[in-house]
Short mmCIF file of C-alpha atoms and ligand atoms in Angstrom, two decimals:
data_model
loop_
_atom_site.label_atom_id
_atom_site.label_comp_id
_atom_site.label_asym_id
_atom_site.label_seq_id
_atom_site.Cartn_x
_atom_site.Cartn_y
_atom_site.Cartn_z
CA UNK A 270 2.55 -25.85 -21.40
CA UNK A 271 3.24 -24.70 -17.85
CA UNK A 272 6.80 -24.96 -16.59
CA UNK A 273 7.68 -25.01 -12.93
CA UNK A 274 10.83 -23.31 -11.75
CA UNK A 275 9.77 -20.03 -13.36
CA UNK A 276 7.64 -17.26 -12.00
CA UNK A 277 3.93 -18.05 -12.02
CA UNK A 278 3.33 -14.75 -13.83
CA UNK A 279 5.58 -15.79 -16.72
CA UNK A 280 3.56 -19.03 -17.06
CA UNK A 281 0.29 -17.17 -17.47
CA UNK A 282 -0.74 -17.79 -13.88
CA UNK A 283 -1.68 -15.44 -11.08
CA UNK A 284 -1.76 -16.31 -7.40
CA UNK A 285 -4.27 -14.74 -5.05
CA UNK A 286 -2.64 -12.51 -2.42
CA UNK A 287 -4.90 -13.75 0.33
CA UNK A 288 -5.54 -17.46 -0.16
CA UNK A 289 -2.75 -18.25 -2.67
CA UNK A 290 -5.06 -19.99 -5.11
CA UNK A 291 -3.64 -20.12 -8.65
CA UNK A 292 -5.67 -18.69 -11.48
CA UNK A 293 -5.08 -18.48 -15.21
CA UNK A 294 -4.51 -14.88 -16.26
CA UNK A 295 -6.55 -15.57 -19.39
CA UNK A 296 -9.64 -16.18 -17.27
CA UNK A 297 -9.56 -12.54 -16.24
CA UNK A 298 -11.38 -12.86 -12.97
CA UNK A 299 -11.37 -9.60 -11.05
CA UNK A 300 -11.97 -11.43 -7.76
CA UNK A 301 -10.64 -14.70 -6.46
CA UNK A 302 -13.27 -17.44 -6.88
CA UNK A 303 -12.08 -19.14 -3.73
CA UNK A 304 -11.71 -16.35 -1.14
CA UNK A 305 -13.35 -13.32 -2.78
CA UNK A 306 -10.32 -11.04 -2.58
CA UNK A 307 -9.47 -8.69 -5.46
CA UNK A 308 -6.96 -10.31 -7.82
CA UNK A 309 -3.79 -8.54 -8.87
CA UNK A 310 -0.71 -9.96 -10.51
CA UNK A 311 1.35 -7.77 -8.19
CA UNK A 312 0.24 -5.45 -5.40
CA UNK A 313 -1.03 -2.29 -7.10
CA UNK A 314 1.17 0.83 -6.75
CA UNK A 315 3.48 -1.08 -4.45
CA UNK A 316 6.47 1.17 -5.05
CA UNK A 317 4.92 4.69 -4.75
CA UNK A 318 2.75 3.58 -1.83
CA UNK A 319 5.69 2.10 0.08
CA UNK A 320 7.75 5.26 -0.58
CA UNK A 321 4.95 7.53 0.60
CA UNK A 322 4.32 5.57 3.80
CA UNK A 323 8.03 5.27 4.49
CA UNK A 324 8.64 9.01 4.06
CA UNK A 325 5.70 9.80 6.34
CA UNK A 326 7.12 7.60 9.06
CA UNK A 327 10.59 9.05 8.61
CA UNK A 328 9.25 12.60 9.08
CA UNK A 329 7.28 11.51 12.14
CA UNK A 330 10.48 10.13 13.64
CA UNK A 331 11.59 13.71 14.35
CA UNK A 332 8.66 14.84 16.59
CA UNK A 333 8.51 11.33 18.04
CA UNK A 334 11.99 11.79 19.46
CA UNK A 335 12.01 15.54 20.07
CA UNK A 336 8.63 15.98 21.75
CA UNK A 337 7.99 14.55 25.18
CA UNK A 338 5.98 11.31 25.22
CA UNK A 339 4.78 11.91 28.76
CA UNK A 340 4.76 14.49 31.57
CA UNK A 341 5.69 13.31 35.06
CA UNK A 342 4.32 15.64 37.71
CA UNK A 343 5.26 15.00 41.31
CA UNK A 344 4.60 17.36 44.18
CA UNK A 345 3.61 20.11 41.81
CA UNK A 346 6.71 19.93 39.65
CA UNK A 347 6.25 18.77 36.10
CA UNK A 348 9.01 17.11 34.12
CA UNK A 349 8.65 16.12 30.48
CA UNK A 350 10.06 12.74 29.46
CA UNK A 351 11.28 11.84 25.98
CA UNK A 352 11.94 8.34 24.65
CA UNK A 353 15.70 8.70 24.87
CA UNK A 354 15.39 10.29 28.32
CA UNK A 355 13.53 7.21 29.51
CA UNK A 356 16.33 4.96 28.27
CA UNK A 357 18.98 7.12 29.99
CA UNK A 358 16.95 7.05 33.19
CA UNK A 359 16.92 3.22 33.15
CA UNK A 360 20.68 3.17 32.55
CA UNK A 361 21.19 5.50 35.54
CA UNK A 362 19.11 3.10 37.63
CA UNK A 363 21.54 0.38 36.58
CA UNK A 364 18.90 -1.58 34.68
CA UNK A 365 20.92 -2.17 31.55
CA UNK A 366 18.90 -5.12 30.28
CA UNK A 367 15.59 -3.29 30.34
CA UNK A 368 17.25 -0.12 29.04
CA UNK A 369 18.45 -2.10 26.05
CA UNK A 370 14.99 -3.64 25.43
CA UNK A 371 13.37 -0.19 25.43
CA UNK A 372 16.18 1.31 23.31
CA UNK A 373 15.84 -1.54 20.82
CA UNK A 374 12.04 -1.32 20.63
CA UNK A 375 11.81 2.48 20.51
CA UNK A 376 14.79 3.56 18.48
CA UNK A 377 16.79 0.72 16.94
CA UNK A 378 13.82 -1.20 15.52
CA UNK A 379 11.96 1.76 13.94
CA UNK A 380 15.17 3.18 12.44
CA UNK A 381 16.34 -0.28 11.37
CA UNK A 382 12.98 -0.93 9.85
CA UNK A 383 13.05 2.27 7.83
CA UNK A 384 16.59 1.46 6.61
CA UNK A 385 15.53 -2.11 5.79
CA UNK A 386 12.59 -0.93 3.70
CA UNK A 387 14.80 1.65 1.99
CA UNK A 388 17.20 -1.13 1.03
CA UNK A 389 14.30 -3.10 -0.48
CA UNK A 390 13.02 -0.05 -2.39
CA UNK A 391 16.48 0.81 -3.75
CA UNK A 392 17.02 -2.86 -4.67
CA UNK A 393 13.79 -2.78 -6.64
CA UNK A 394 14.39 0.63 -8.22
CA UNK A 395 17.83 -0.31 -9.57
CA UNK A 396 17.31 -4.02 -10.02
CA UNK A 397 20.16 -4.90 -7.64
CA UNK A 398 19.30 -8.56 -7.25
CA UNK A 399 22.42 -9.77 -5.51
CA UNK A 400 22.20 -11.48 -2.10
CA UNK A 401 18.48 -11.92 -2.50
CA UNK A 402 18.21 -14.68 0.10
CA UNK A 403 19.73 -12.36 2.72
CA UNK A 404 17.58 -9.45 1.65
CA UNK A 405 14.45 -11.56 1.91
CA UNK A 406 15.50 -12.72 5.35
CA UNK A 407 16.02 -9.13 6.41
CA UNK A 408 12.64 -8.08 5.03
CA UNK A 409 10.86 -10.88 6.85
CA UNK A 410 12.64 -9.88 10.06
CA UNK A 411 11.67 -6.22 9.57
CA UNK A 412 8.08 -7.26 8.95
CA UNK A 413 7.89 -9.53 11.97
CA UNK A 414 9.58 -7.25 14.48
CA UNK A 415 7.80 -3.99 13.56
CA UNK A 416 4.90 -4.30 15.97
CA UNK A 417 7.27 -4.60 18.93
CA UNK A 418 8.00 -0.92 18.58
CA UNK A 419 4.62 -0.23 20.15
CA UNK A 420 6.22 -1.25 23.44
CA UNK A 421 6.99 2.28 24.60
CA UNK A 422 3.48 3.47 23.81
CA UNK A 423 2.04 0.68 25.97
CA UNK A 424 4.47 1.53 28.76
CA UNK A 425 3.24 5.12 28.71
CA UNK A 426 -0.38 3.89 28.55
CA UNK A 427 0.11 1.78 31.68
CA UNK A 428 1.96 4.54 33.53
CA UNK A 429 -0.72 7.09 32.70
CA UNK A 430 -3.45 4.75 33.94
CA UNK A 431 -1.61 3.84 37.16
CA UNK A 432 0.02 7.04 38.29
CA UNK A 433 -3.03 9.21 38.98
CA UNK A 434 -2.31 10.34 42.53
CA UNK A 435 -3.46 13.92 42.25
CA UNK A 436 -0.79 16.40 43.33
CA UNK A 437 1.30 13.64 44.85
CA UNK A 438 2.28 12.09 41.54
CA UNK A 439 0.70 12.23 38.14
CA UNK A 440 1.72 11.03 34.67
CA UNK A 441 0.03 12.28 31.53
CA UNK A 442 0.54 11.33 27.89
CA UNK A 443 2.01 13.89 25.52
CA UNK A 444 1.97 14.53 21.78
CA UNK A 445 5.33 12.78 21.17
CA UNK A 446 3.61 9.49 21.95
CA UNK A 447 1.07 10.05 19.14
CA UNK A 448 3.90 10.84 16.70
CA UNK A 449 5.75 7.72 17.80
CA UNK A 450 2.69 5.50 17.32
CA UNK A 451 2.45 7.08 13.85
CA UNK A 452 6.00 5.95 13.07
CA UNK A 453 5.18 2.38 14.08
CA UNK A 454 1.92 2.21 12.14
CA UNK A 455 3.23 3.81 8.98
CA UNK A 456 6.28 1.51 8.87
CA UNK A 457 3.97 -1.48 9.33
CA UNK A 458 1.73 -0.25 6.51
CA UNK A 459 4.81 0.41 4.34
CA UNK A 460 6.04 -3.17 4.82
CA UNK A 461 2.56 -4.43 3.89
CA UNK A 462 2.37 -2.26 0.81
CA UNK A 463 5.66 -3.58 -0.55
CA UNK A 464 5.64 -6.53 -2.91
CA UNK A 465 8.82 -8.61 -2.84
CA UNK A 466 7.74 -10.41 -6.00
CA UNK A 467 8.54 -7.25 -8.00
CA UNK A 468 12.22 -7.68 -7.15
CA UNK A 469 12.18 -11.35 -8.06
CA UNK A 470 10.59 -10.43 -11.41
CA UNK A 471 13.78 -8.50 -12.17
CA UNK A 472 15.95 -11.24 -10.75
CA UNK A 473 14.62 -13.90 -13.08
CA UNK A 474 14.52 -11.53 -16.01
CA UNK A 475 10.77 -11.91 -16.47
CA UNK A 476 9.16 -8.52 -16.52
CA UNK A 477 5.94 -7.91 -14.68
CA UNK A 478 3.14 -6.19 -16.47
CA UNK B 189 -8.44 -31.55 -23.64
CA UNK B 190 -5.20 -30.53 -21.99
CA UNK B 191 -5.22 -31.49 -18.35
CA UNK B 192 -1.86 -29.69 -17.94
CA UNK B 193 -3.65 -26.40 -17.34
CA UNK B 194 -5.16 -27.77 -14.19
CA UNK B 195 -3.34 -25.90 -11.44
CA UNK B 196 -4.28 -28.02 -8.44
CA UNK B 197 -0.91 -29.75 -8.30
CA UNK B 198 0.98 -26.46 -8.47
CA UNK B 199 1.79 -23.75 -5.97
CA UNK B 200 3.32 -20.29 -6.41
CA UNK B 201 5.55 -18.85 -3.72
CA UNK B 202 3.82 -15.98 -2.03
CA UNK B 203 6.98 -13.88 -1.75
CA UNK B 204 8.86 -14.53 -4.99
CA UNK B 205 6.16 -16.01 -7.27
CA UNK B 206 8.23 -19.09 -8.12
CA UNK B 207 5.99 -21.79 -9.57
CA UNK B 208 6.49 -25.20 -8.00
CA UNK B 209 4.97 -28.63 -7.81
CA UNK B 210 2.86 -28.58 -4.66
CA UNK B 211 4.98 -30.43 -2.09
CA UNK B 212 3.40 -33.33 -0.19
CA UNK B 213 4.13 -32.89 3.50
CA UNK B 214 3.21 -34.64 6.68
CA UNK B 215 1.48 -33.14 9.71
CA UNK B 216 3.56 -30.57 11.57
CA UNK B 217 5.98 -30.23 8.65
CA UNK B 218 6.74 -27.08 6.73
CA UNK B 219 7.66 -26.67 3.08
CA UNK B 220 9.90 -23.74 2.16
CA UNK B 221 10.47 -22.04 -1.15
CA UNK B 222 13.82 -23.19 -2.55
CA UNK B 223 14.47 -19.79 -4.09
CA UNK B 224 13.63 -17.21 -1.41
CA UNK B 225 13.18 -19.35 1.72
CA UNK B 226 9.63 -18.26 2.58
CA UNK B 227 7.23 -20.79 4.05
CA UNK B 228 5.01 -22.23 1.33
CA UNK B 229 2.74 -24.41 3.43
CA UNK B 230 2.86 -25.54 7.02
CA UNK B 231 0.70 -28.49 7.92
CA UNK B 232 -0.72 -28.82 11.42
CA UNK B 233 -2.05 -31.89 13.14
CA UNK B 234 -5.84 -31.58 13.68
CA UNK B 235 -5.63 -27.94 12.66
CA UNK B 236 -9.39 -27.26 12.52
CA UNK B 237 -10.24 -28.96 15.79
CA UNK B 238 -7.38 -27.38 17.70
CA UNK B 239 -7.99 -23.91 16.29
CA UNK B 240 -11.62 -24.21 17.30
CA UNK B 241 -10.74 -25.30 20.82
CA UNK B 242 -8.15 -22.57 21.24
CA UNK B 243 -10.45 -19.86 19.92
CA UNK B 244 -13.15 -20.88 22.39
CA UNK B 245 -10.63 -20.85 25.25
CA UNK B 246 -9.48 -17.41 24.09
CA UNK B 247 -13.02 -16.03 23.96
CA UNK B 248 -13.53 -17.13 27.53
CA UNK B 249 -10.20 -15.79 28.80
CA UNK B 250 -10.65 -12.41 27.16
CA UNK B 251 -13.30 -11.51 29.78
CA UNK B 252 -11.28 -11.93 33.00
CA UNK B 253 -8.21 -10.50 31.23
CA UNK B 254 -10.18 -7.33 30.57
CA UNK B 255 -12.37 -7.12 33.63
CA UNK B 256 -9.89 -7.78 36.42
CA UNK B 257 -7.17 -5.25 37.24
CA UNK B 258 -3.71 -6.05 35.90
CA UNK B 259 -1.83 -4.03 38.48
CA UNK B 260 -2.58 -2.02 41.58
CA UNK B 261 -0.29 0.80 42.65
CA UNK B 262 -0.05 1.73 46.31
CA UNK B 263 1.54 5.03 47.28
CA UNK B 264 1.24 6.63 50.72
CA UNK B 265 -2.01 4.89 51.53
CA UNK B 266 -3.61 5.63 48.19
CA UNK B 267 -4.27 2.96 45.58
CA UNK B 268 -4.91 2.99 41.87
CA UNK B 269 -5.80 -0.06 39.77
CA UNK B 270 -5.41 -0.46 36.06
CA UNK B 271 -7.10 -2.59 33.41
CA UNK B 272 -6.36 -2.88 29.69
CA UNK B 273 -9.26 -0.55 28.95
CA UNK B 274 -8.21 2.05 31.48
CA UNK B 275 -4.76 2.28 29.91
CA UNK B 276 -6.43 3.21 26.61
CA UNK B 277 -8.75 5.68 28.37
CA UNK B 278 -5.79 7.42 30.05
CA UNK B 279 -4.75 8.83 26.69
CA UNK B 280 -8.29 9.93 26.00
CA UNK B 281 -8.42 11.98 29.21
CA UNK B 282 -5.09 13.57 28.27
CA UNK B 283 -6.61 14.74 25.00
CA UNK B 284 -4.75 12.22 22.87
CA UNK B 285 -7.83 10.47 21.52
CA UNK B 286 -6.17 9.05 18.36
CA UNK B 287 -3.72 7.26 20.62
CA UNK B 288 -6.55 6.05 22.86
CA UNK B 289 -8.29 4.60 19.82
CA UNK B 290 -5.10 2.84 18.65
CA UNK B 291 -4.35 1.31 22.04
CA UNK B 292 -7.99 0.17 22.28
CA UNK B 293 -7.78 -1.38 18.83
CA UNK B 294 -4.45 -3.16 19.26
CA UNK B 295 -5.14 -4.54 22.73
CA UNK B 296 -8.90 -5.14 22.89
CA UNK B 297 -10.77 -4.82 19.61
CA UNK B 298 -8.39 -6.66 17.25
CA UNK B 299 -7.58 -9.53 19.65
CA UNK B 300 -11.32 -10.02 20.27
CA UNK B 301 -12.19 -9.89 16.58
CA UNK B 302 -9.40 -12.30 15.74
CA UNK B 303 -10.74 -14.89 18.17
CA UNK B 304 -14.31 -14.43 17.00
CA UNK B 305 -13.38 -14.72 13.31
CA UNK B 306 -11.24 -17.79 13.96
CA UNK B 307 -14.07 -19.36 15.96
CA UNK B 308 -16.52 -18.59 13.15
CA UNK B 309 -14.41 -20.26 10.45
CA UNK B 310 -13.17 -23.26 12.43
CA UNK B 311 -16.63 -23.95 13.86
CA UNK B 312 -18.12 -23.85 10.40
CA UNK B 313 -15.48 -26.25 9.01
CA UNK B 314 -15.47 -28.60 11.99
CA UNK B 315 -19.22 -29.19 11.88
CA UNK B 316 -19.66 -28.63 8.13
CA UNK B 317 -22.13 -25.85 8.73
CA UNK B 318 -22.07 -23.27 6.00
CA UNK B 319 -22.01 -20.12 8.12
CA UNK B 320 -22.30 -16.88 6.15
CA UNK B 321 -19.25 -14.77 5.37
CA UNK B 322 -16.73 -17.36 6.44
CA UNK B 323 -14.48 -16.59 3.46
CA UNK B 324 -14.54 -12.94 4.47
CA UNK B 325 -13.93 -13.98 8.09
CA UNK B 326 -10.79 -15.96 7.27
CA UNK B 327 -9.47 -13.23 5.01
CA UNK B 328 -10.09 -10.59 7.67
CA UNK B 329 -8.33 -12.77 10.23
CA UNK B 330 -5.26 -13.01 8.02
CA UNK B 331 -5.14 -9.24 7.61
CA UNK B 332 -5.77 -8.47 11.27
CA UNK B 333 -3.25 -10.97 12.60
CA UNK B 334 -0.27 -8.67 13.06
CA UNK B 335 -2.38 -5.81 14.51
CA UNK B 336 -3.23 -7.76 17.66
CA UNK B 337 -0.47 -6.78 20.09
CA UNK B 338 -1.31 -8.37 23.45
CA UNK B 339 2.14 -9.82 23.98
CA UNK B 340 3.78 -6.44 23.31
CA UNK B 341 1.33 -4.90 25.76
CA UNK B 342 2.19 -7.46 28.45
CA UNK B 343 5.90 -6.66 28.09
CA UNK B 344 4.87 -2.99 28.37
CA UNK B 345 3.17 -3.76 31.67
CA UNK B 346 6.32 -5.49 32.92
CA UNK B 347 8.54 -2.57 31.89
CA UNK B 348 6.17 -0.20 33.72
CA UNK B 349 6.49 -2.32 36.85
CA UNK B 350 10.28 -2.05 36.67
CA UNK B 351 10.01 1.73 36.24
CA UNK B 352 7.68 2.19 39.22
CA UNK B 353 8.87 -0.44 41.65
CA UNK B 354 11.48 1.78 43.31
CA UNK B 355 8.97 4.50 44.25
CA UNK B 356 5.74 2.66 44.98
CA UNK B 357 4.28 -0.72 45.90
CA UNK B 358 2.84 -2.70 43.01
CA UNK B 359 0.43 -5.58 43.46
CA UNK B 360 -0.30 -7.85 40.51
CA UNK B 361 -4.00 -8.53 39.93
CA UNK B 362 -5.82 -11.58 38.62
CA UNK B 363 -6.08 -9.85 35.27
CA UNK B 364 -2.39 -10.15 34.53
CA UNK B 365 -2.44 -13.95 34.88
CA UNK B 366 -5.53 -14.17 32.66
CA UNK B 367 -3.78 -11.92 30.16
CA UNK B 368 -0.76 -14.26 30.18
CA UNK B 369 -3.02 -17.24 29.55
CA UNK B 370 -4.89 -15.35 26.82
CA UNK B 371 -1.61 -14.53 25.04
CA UNK B 372 -0.57 -18.17 25.23
CA UNK B 373 -3.87 -19.29 23.72
CA UNK B 374 -3.96 -16.68 20.92
CA UNK B 375 -0.32 -17.37 19.99
CA UNK B 376 -1.03 -21.09 19.86
CA UNK B 377 -4.18 -20.60 17.85
CA UNK B 378 -2.42 -18.59 15.18
CA UNK B 379 0.40 -21.13 14.97
CA UNK B 380 -2.13 -24.01 14.79
CA UNK B 381 -4.01 -22.37 11.95
CA UNK B 382 -3.14 -24.07 8.64
CA UNK B 383 -4.51 -21.47 6.23
CA UNK B 384 -3.81 -23.65 3.20
CA UNK B 385 -5.94 -26.43 4.65
CA UNK B 386 -8.68 -24.02 5.68
CA UNK B 387 -8.94 -22.51 2.21
CA UNK B 388 -9.01 -25.96 0.63
CA UNK B 389 -11.81 -27.06 2.93
CA UNK B 390 -13.79 -23.94 2.23
CA UNK B 391 -13.37 -24.42 -1.53
CA UNK B 392 -14.39 -28.09 -1.28
CA UNK B 393 -17.49 -27.25 0.70
CA UNK B 394 -18.42 -24.45 -1.70
CA UNK B 395 -18.18 -26.84 -4.66
CA UNK B 396 -20.70 -29.34 -3.28
ZN1 ZN C 519 -8.09 -16.03 -3.01
ZN1 ZN C 520 9.90 -17.93 -2.94
#
């Protein structure tokens, strides 16, 4: 007898991660018969994988902010630019709106994303299943907004391609940009590796295998 | 003997695994999980037909968006134009080839693949032609979705304009308008895609 209102796992069912087809656990398919994806009750190694990716991106946050992301050379004088420096420059130009967009995309979102994922990991680790609706909302937000952090990398990409005026003015990309792209990609991968169902397993009191 | 084990009328929430009776919804309606609030299914009017049309439009637009310059910079009589590809290559010339590869992937390769995969699947379903690897194509599309970043790139172009406008003259090229149209089309195509319907159609066709 299958009861709705419980987790599918507790009712002997398993849903495919890719196409969401429901399969009976007793059938023991290794791959989904509908879409061909590998079947798992929960994402394998969700917790260690998310931790590892999250720590990597946290470490990369340091060089991403300390190292210059680009070098602006004009009339023979080179000046390195960092992410924060770029924001300050926009503020000095009086462009507060754009300064805020860049600040949000380059610093607030990546840091917020790391904190958001940490909250989810700690929630899972200690089974703190209060305010789950809010936590899920936050996780979805973190997931959705993550790619917007690539903004600063694309700005540098465009500047590097456009400002190639020899000794008059020249912009070149620097290592900080690579580190920053690393932060963005590893936080995106971390969010993908996490499985929110693991938290709900604790919430409803049904243990996952 | 027990028909209860048939799972067709059931659905499990993708984010909290709550088992529910599959809701019956009308076109352009969404059903949300009552426990965690995630979207269970979202029905779209003429999903297959529209996705097909939009993917074709996208595959056409991707050429001018990539071939024509997005911006031209003029400074003391010298000019420099820029395309999506040249902004990836800039990093390559600066010795940052991993970054060049990433920018190329997020702005050219992934958006192109997404359109092609979507075309492959919707074409196959629209005309009931069993094209090979369509299950793989739809799955790949779902995984690639968030790695296409054209809209972020366009905002990046706009921020660059603001940064440069005080020191040089910037002329928008045809490419930037094509890029805008391409973003509109790809965004619409991914919101028109009813994955639940697509997977059901694929399963139905595979059963016959
Ligand atoms: Zn499947
Ligand atoms: Zn749910």
